PDB file of C-alpha atoms in Angstrom:
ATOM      1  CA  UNK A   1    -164.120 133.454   1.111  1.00 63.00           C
ATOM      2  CA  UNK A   2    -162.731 131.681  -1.888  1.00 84.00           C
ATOM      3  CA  UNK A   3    -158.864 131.157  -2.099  1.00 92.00           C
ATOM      4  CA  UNK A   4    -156.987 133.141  -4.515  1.00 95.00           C
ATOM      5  CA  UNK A   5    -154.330 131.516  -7.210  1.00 97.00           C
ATOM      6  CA  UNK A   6    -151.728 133.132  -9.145  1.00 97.00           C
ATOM      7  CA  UNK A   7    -151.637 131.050 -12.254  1.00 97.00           C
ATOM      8  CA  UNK A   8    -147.415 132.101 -13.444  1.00 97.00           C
ATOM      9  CA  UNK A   9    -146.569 130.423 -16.896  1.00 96.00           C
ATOM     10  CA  UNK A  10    -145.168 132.421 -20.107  1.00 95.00           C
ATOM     11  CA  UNK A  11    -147.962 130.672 -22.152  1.00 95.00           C
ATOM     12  CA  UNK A  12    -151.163 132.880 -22.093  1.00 96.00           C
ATOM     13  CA  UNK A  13    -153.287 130.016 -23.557  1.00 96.00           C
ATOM     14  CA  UNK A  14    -152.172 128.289 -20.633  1.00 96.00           C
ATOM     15  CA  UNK A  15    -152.854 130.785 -18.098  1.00 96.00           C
ATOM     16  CA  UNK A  16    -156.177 131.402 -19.663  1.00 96.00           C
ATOM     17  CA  UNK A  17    -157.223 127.542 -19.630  1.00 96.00           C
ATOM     18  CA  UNK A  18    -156.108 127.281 -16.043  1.00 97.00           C
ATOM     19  CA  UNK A  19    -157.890 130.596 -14.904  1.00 97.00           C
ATOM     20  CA  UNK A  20    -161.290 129.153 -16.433  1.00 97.00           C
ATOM     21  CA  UNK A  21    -160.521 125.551 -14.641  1.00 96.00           C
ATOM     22  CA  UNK A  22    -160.072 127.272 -11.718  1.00 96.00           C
ATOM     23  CA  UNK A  23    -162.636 129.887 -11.747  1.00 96.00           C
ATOM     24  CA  UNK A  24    -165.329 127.687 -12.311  1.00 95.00           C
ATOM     25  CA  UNK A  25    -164.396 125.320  -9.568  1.00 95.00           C
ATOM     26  CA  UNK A  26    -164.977 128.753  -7.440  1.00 95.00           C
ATOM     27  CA  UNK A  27    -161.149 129.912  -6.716  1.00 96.00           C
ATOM     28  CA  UNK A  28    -160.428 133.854  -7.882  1.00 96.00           C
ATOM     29  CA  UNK A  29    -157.200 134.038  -9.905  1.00 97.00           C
ATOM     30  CA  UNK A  30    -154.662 136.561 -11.177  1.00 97.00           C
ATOM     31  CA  UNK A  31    -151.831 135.810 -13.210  1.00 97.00           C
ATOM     32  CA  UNK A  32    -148.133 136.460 -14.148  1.00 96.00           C
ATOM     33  CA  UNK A  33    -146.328 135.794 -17.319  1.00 95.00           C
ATOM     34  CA  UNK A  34    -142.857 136.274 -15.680  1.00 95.00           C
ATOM     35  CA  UNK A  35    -140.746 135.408 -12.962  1.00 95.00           C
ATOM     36  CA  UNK A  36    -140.389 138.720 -11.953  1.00 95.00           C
ATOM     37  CA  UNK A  37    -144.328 139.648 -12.321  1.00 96.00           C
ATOM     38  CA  UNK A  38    -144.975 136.754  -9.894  1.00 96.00           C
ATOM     39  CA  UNK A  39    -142.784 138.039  -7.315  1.00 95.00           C
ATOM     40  CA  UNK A  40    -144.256 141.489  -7.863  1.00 95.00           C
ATOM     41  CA  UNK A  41    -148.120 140.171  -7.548  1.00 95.00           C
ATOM     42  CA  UNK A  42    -147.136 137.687  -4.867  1.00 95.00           C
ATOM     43  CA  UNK A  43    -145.179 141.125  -2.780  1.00 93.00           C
ATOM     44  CA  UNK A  44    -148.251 143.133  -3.578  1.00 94.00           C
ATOM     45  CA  UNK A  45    -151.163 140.975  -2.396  1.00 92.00           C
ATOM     46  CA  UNK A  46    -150.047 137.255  -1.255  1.00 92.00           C
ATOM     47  CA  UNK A  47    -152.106 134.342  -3.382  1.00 94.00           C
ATOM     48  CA  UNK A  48    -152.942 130.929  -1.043  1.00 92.00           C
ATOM     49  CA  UNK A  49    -151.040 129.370  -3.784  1.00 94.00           C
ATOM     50  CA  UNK A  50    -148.966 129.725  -6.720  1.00 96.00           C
ATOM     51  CA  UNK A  51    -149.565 127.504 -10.180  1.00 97.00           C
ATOM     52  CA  UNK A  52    -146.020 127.802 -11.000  1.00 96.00           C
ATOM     53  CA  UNK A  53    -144.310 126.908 -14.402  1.00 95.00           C
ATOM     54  CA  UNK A  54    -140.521 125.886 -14.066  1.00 93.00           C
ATOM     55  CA  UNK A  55    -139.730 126.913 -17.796  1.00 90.00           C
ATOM     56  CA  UNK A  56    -139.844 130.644 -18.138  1.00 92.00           C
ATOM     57  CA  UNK A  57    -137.055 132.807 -19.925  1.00 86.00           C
ATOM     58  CA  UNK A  58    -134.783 134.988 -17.563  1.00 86.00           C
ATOM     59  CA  UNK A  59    -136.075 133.896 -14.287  1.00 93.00           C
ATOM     60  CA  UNK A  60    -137.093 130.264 -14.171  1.00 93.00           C
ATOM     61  CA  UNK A  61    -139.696 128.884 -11.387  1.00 93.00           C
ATOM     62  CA  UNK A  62    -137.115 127.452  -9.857  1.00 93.00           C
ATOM     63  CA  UNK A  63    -135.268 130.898  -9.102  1.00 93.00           C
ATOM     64  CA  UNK A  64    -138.749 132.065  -7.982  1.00 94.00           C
ATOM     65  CA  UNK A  65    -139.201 129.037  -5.505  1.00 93.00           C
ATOM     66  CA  UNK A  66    -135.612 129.778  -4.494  1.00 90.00           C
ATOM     67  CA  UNK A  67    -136.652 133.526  -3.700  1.00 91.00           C
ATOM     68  CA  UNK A  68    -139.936 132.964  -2.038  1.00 90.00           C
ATOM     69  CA  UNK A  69    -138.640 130.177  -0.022  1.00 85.00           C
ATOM     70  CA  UNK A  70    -136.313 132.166   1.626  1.00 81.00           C
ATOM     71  CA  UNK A  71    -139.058 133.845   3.711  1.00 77.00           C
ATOM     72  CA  UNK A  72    -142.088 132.370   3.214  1.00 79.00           C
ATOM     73  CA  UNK A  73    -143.780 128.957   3.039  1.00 79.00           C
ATOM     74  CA  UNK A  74    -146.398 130.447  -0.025  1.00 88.00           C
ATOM     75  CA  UNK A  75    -147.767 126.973  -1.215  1.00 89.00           C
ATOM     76  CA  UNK A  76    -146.418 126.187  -5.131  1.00 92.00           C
ATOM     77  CA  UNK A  77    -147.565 123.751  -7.204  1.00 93.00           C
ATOM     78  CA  UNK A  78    -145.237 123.470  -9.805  1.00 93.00           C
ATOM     79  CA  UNK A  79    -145.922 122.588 -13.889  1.00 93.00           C
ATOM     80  CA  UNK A  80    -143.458 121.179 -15.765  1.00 87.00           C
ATOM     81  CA  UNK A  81    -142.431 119.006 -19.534  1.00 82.00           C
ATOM     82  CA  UNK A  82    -142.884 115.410 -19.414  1.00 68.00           C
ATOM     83  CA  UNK A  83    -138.603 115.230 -20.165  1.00 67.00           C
ATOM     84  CA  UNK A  84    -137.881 117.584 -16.988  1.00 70.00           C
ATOM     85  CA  UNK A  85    -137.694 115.095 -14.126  1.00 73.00           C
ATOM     86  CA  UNK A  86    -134.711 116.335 -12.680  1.00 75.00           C
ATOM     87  CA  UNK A  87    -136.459 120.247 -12.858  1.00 78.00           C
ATOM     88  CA  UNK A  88    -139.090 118.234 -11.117  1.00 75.00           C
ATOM     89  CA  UNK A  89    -137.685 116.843  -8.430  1.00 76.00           C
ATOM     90  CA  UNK A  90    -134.999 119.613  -8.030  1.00 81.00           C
ATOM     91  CA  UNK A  91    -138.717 121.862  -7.195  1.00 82.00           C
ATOM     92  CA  UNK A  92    -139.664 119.640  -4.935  1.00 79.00           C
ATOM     93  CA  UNK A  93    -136.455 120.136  -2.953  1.00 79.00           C
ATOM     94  CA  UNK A  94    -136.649 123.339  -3.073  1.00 82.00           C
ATOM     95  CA  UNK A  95    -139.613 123.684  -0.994  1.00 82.00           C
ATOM     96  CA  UNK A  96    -142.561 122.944  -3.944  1.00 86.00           C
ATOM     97  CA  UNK A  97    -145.455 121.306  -2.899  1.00 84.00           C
ATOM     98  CA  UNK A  98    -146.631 119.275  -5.814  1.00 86.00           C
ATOM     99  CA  UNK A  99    -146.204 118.955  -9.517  1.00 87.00           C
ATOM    100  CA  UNK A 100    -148.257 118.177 -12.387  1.00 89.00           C
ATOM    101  CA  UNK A 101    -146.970 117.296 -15.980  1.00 88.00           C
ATOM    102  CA  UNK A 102    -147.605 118.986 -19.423  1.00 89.00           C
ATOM    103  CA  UNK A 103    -149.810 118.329 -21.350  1.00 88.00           C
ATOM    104  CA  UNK A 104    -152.004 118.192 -18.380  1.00 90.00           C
ATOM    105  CA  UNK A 105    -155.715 118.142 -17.976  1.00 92.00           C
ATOM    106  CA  UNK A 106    -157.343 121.230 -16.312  1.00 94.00           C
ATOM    107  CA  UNK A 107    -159.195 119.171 -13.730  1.00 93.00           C
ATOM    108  CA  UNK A 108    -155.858 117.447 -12.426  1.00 91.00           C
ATOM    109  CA  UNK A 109    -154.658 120.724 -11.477  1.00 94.00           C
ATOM    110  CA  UNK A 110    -157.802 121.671 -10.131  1.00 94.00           C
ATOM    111  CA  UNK A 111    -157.789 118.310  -8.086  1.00 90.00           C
ATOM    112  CA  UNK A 112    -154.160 119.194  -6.844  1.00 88.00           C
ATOM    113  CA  UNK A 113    -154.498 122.586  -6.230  1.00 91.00           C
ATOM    114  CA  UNK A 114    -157.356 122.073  -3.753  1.00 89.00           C
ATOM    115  CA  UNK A 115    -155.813 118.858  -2.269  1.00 82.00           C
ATOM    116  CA  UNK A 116    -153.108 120.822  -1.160  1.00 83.00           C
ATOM    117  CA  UNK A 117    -155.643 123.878  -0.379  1.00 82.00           C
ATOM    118  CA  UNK A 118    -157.129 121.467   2.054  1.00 75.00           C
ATOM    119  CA  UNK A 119    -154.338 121.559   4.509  1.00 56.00           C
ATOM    120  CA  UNK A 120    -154.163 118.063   5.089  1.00 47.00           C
ATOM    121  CA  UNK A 121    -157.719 117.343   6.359  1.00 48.00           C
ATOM    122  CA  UNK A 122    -157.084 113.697   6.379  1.00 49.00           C
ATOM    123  CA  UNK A 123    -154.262 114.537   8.577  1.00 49.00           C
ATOM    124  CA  UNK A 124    -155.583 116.424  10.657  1.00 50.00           C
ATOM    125  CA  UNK A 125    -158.307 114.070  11.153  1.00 52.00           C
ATOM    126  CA  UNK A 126    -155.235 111.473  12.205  1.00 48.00           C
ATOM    127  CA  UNK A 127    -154.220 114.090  14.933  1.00 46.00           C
ATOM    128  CA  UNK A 128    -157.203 114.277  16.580  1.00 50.00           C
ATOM    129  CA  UNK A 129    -159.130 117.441  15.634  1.00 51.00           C
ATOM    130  CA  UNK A 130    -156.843 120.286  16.148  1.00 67.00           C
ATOM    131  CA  UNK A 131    -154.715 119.507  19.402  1.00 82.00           C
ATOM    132  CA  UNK A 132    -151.549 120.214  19.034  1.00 89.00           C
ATOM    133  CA  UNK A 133    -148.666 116.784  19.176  1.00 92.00           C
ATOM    134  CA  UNK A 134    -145.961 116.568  20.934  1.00 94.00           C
ATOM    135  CA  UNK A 135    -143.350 113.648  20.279  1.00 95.00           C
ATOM    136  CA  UNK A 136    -139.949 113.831  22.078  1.00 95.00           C
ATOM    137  CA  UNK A 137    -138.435 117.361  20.993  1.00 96.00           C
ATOM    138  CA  UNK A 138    -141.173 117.894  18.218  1.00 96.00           C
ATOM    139  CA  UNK A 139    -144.174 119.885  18.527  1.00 96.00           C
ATOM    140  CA  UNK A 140    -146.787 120.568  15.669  1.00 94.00           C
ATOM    141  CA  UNK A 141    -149.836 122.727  16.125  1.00 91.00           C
ATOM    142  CA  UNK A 142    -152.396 122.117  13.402  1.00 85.00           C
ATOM    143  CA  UNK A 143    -154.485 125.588  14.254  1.00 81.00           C
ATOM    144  CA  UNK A 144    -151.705 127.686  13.748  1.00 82.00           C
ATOM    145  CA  UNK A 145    -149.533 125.504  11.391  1.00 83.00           C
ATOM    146  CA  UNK A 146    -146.586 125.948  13.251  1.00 90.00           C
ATOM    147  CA  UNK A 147    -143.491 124.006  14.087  1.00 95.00           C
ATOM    148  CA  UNK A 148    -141.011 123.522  16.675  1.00 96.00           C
ATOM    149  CA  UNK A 149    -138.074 121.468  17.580  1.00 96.00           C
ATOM    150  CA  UNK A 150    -137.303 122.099  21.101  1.00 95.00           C
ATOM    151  CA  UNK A 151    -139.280 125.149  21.401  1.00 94.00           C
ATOM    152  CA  UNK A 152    -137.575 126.851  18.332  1.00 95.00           C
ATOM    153  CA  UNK A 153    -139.603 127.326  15.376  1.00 93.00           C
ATOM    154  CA  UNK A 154    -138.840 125.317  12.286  1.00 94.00           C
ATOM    155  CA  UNK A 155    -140.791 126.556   8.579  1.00 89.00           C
ATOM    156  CA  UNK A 156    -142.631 124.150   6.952  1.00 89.00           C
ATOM    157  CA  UNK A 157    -144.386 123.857   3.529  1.00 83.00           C
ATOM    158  CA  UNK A 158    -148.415 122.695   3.778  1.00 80.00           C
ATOM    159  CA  UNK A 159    -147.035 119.531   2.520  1.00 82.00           C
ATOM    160  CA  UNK A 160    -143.720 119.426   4.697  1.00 88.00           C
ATOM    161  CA  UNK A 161    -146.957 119.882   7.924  1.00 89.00           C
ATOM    162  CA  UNK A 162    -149.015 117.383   6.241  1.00 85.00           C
ATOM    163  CA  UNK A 163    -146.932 114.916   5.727  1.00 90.00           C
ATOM    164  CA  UNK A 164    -144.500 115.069   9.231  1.00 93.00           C
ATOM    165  CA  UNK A 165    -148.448 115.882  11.310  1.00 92.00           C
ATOM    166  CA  UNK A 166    -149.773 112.517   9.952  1.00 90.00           C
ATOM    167  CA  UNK A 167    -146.312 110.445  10.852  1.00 94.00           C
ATOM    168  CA  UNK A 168    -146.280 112.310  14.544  1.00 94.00           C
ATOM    169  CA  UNK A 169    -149.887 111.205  15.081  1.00 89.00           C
ATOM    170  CA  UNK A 170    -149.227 107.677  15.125  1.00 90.00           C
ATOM    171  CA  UNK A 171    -145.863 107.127  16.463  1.00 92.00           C
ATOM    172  CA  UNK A 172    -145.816 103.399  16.216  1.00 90.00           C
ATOM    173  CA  UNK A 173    -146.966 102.889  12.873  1.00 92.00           C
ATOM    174  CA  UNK A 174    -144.892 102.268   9.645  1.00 93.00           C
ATOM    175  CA  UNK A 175    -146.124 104.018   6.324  1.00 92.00           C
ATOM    176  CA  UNK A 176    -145.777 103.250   3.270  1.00 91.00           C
ATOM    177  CA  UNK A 177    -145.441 105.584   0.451  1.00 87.00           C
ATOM    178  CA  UNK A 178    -148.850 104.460  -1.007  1.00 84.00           C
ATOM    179  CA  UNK A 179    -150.174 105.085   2.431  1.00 86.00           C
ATOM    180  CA  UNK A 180    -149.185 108.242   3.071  1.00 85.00           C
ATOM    181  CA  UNK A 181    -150.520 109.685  -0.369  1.00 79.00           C
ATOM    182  CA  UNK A 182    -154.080 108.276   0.209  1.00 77.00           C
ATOM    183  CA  UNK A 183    -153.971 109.892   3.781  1.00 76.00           C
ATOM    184  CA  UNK A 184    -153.023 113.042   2.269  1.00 72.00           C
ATOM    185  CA  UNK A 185    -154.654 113.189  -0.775  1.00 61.00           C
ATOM    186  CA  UNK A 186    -157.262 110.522  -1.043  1.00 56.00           C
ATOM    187  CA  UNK A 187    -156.653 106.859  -2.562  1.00 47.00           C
ATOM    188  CA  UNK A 188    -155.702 106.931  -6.320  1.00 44.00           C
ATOM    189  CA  UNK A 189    -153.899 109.976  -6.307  1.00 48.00           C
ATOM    190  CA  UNK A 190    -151.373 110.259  -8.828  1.00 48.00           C
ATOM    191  CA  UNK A 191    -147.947 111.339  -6.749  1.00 56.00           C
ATOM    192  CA  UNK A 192    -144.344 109.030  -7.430  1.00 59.00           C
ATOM    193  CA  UNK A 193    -142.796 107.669  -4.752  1.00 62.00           C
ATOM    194  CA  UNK A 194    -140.124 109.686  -5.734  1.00 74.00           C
ATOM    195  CA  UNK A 195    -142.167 113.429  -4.376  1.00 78.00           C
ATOM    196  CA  UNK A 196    -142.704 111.642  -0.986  1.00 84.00           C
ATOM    197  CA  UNK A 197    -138.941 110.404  -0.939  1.00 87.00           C
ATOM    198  CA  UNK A 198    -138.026 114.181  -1.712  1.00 86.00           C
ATOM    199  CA  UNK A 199    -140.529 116.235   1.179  1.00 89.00           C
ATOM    200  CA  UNK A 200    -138.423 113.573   3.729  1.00 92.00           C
ATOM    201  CA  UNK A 201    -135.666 114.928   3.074  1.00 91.00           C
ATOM    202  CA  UNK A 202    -136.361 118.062   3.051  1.00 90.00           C
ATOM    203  CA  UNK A 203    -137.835 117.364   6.062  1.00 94.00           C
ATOM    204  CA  UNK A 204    -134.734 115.742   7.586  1.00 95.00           C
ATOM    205  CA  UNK A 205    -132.461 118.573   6.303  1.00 93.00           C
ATOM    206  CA  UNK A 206    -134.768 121.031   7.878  1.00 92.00           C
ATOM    207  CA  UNK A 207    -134.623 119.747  11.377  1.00 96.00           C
ATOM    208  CA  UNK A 208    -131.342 118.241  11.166  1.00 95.00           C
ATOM    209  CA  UNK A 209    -130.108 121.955  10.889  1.00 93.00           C
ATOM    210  CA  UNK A 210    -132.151 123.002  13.857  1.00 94.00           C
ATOM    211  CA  UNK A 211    -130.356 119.869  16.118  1.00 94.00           C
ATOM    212  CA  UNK A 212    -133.197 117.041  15.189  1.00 94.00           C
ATOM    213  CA  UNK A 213    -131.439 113.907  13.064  1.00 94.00           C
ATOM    214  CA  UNK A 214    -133.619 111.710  14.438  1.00 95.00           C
ATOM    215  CA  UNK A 215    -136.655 113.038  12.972  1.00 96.00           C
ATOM    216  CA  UNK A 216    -138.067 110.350  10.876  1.00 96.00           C
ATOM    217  CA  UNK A 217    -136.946 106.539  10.354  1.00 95.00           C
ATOM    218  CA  UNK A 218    -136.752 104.758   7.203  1.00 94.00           C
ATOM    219  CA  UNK A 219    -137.699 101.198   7.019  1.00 91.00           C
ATOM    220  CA  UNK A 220    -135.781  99.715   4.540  1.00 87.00           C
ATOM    221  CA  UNK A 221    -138.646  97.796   1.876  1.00 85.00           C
ATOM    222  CA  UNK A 222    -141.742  98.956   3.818  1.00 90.00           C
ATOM    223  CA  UNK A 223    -141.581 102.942   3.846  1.00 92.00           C
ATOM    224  CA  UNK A 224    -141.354 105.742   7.092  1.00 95.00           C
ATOM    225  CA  UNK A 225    -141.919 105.960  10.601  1.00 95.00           C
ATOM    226  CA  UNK A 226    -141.422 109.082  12.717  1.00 96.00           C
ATOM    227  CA  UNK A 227    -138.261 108.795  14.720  1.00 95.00           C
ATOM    228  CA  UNK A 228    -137.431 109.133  18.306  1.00 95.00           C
ATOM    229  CA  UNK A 229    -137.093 112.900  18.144  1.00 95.00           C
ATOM    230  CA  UNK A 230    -134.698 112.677  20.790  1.00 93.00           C
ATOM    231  CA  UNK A 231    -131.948 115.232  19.141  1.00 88.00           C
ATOM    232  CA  UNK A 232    -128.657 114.316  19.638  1.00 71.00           C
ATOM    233  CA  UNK A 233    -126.934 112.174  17.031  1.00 59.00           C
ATOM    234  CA  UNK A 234    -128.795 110.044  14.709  1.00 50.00           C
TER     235      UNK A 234
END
């Protein structure tokens, strides 16, 4: 069954570049020229991802992140202007998944729509198959994509999993932020620094809430390591 995309951007030349792009690399799409149409098409029949554009008039992507995030981990890849960095990264901590950059090329998004569509296969790969990890108070369970933190569930983006999966996996192992791109997207992938630097803390605020500081360790030069995911303080 191919994976279905709701492409949301006011532009319809736009929407109508991206739906070919993505049609012919065999994804069905629908699209939404508002904020409020997206949340309407997304209500009425859930996409696997949203192509989301951060400029709209009355209800920005940002407001629509804001709303879907608050129940539901719906994976968005965000589009934004090349002078919007702090739109960008302000998606990013809201729960978005990935960005890409107008003017963009139809096959990047293509390329980052089905990396993230891929649920972290390299990851997963790193956890050995499917079995679920366990590392002090954590517990991730690549079949079902679920979290926990001392046997209470914590909600995740596909990234958020990816990312916190491949660092649980090998416990004793430092990553850099080149590292943990290629293992999650495949070497040469075009990601800053700055979107890994912004899923860790998300990732820290998220379990930090639910009792886990300890999560993940930063290694000041080199890059992350997960932590002792003890609980406690930090």
């Amino acid at each position: 069954m191919s994976h279905k995309i709701l492409i949301v951007d006011d532009d319809p030349h736009i929407r109508q570049v991206l739906a070919f792009a993505l049609g012919k690399a065999g994804m069905q799409t629908a699209e939404a020229g508002d904020g409020e149409s997206a949340l309407d098409a997304i209500a009425a029949q859930r996409p696997d991802l949203v192509v989301l554009d951060i400029n709209m008039p009355r209800m920005s992507g940002l407001d629509v992140c804001r709303k879907l995030r608050a129940a539901d981990d719906l994976p968005i890849l965000f589009l934004s202007s090349r002078d919007d960095e702090i739109d960008r990264v302000l998606g990013l901590e809201l729960g978005g998944d990935d960005y890409v950059v107008k003017p963009f090329s139809p096959r990047e998004v293509v390329a980052r729509v089905s990396a993230i569509l891929k649920r972290g296969g390299r990851a997963l790969e790193e956890a050995g198959a499917l079995r679920p990890v366990t590392h002090g108070k954590l517990r991730l369970d690549p079949q079902s994509w679920e979290a926990q933190w001392d046997g209470a569930p914590v909600s995740l983006t596909v990234t958020e999993f990816q990312l916190l999966l491949l660092l649980a996996s090998l416990p004793a192992r430092v990553f850099t932020r080149d590292a943990i791109i290629d293992r999650l997207h495949g070497p040469g992938f075009a990601i800053t620094d700055r979107t890994i630097d912004s899923h860790i803390r998300n990732l820290r605020h998220k379990f930090a809430s639910a009792g886990g500081p300890d999560l993940i360790e930063t290694r000041a030069g080199i890059g992350y390591r997960i932590g002792p995911c003890r609980g406690g303080s930090a």
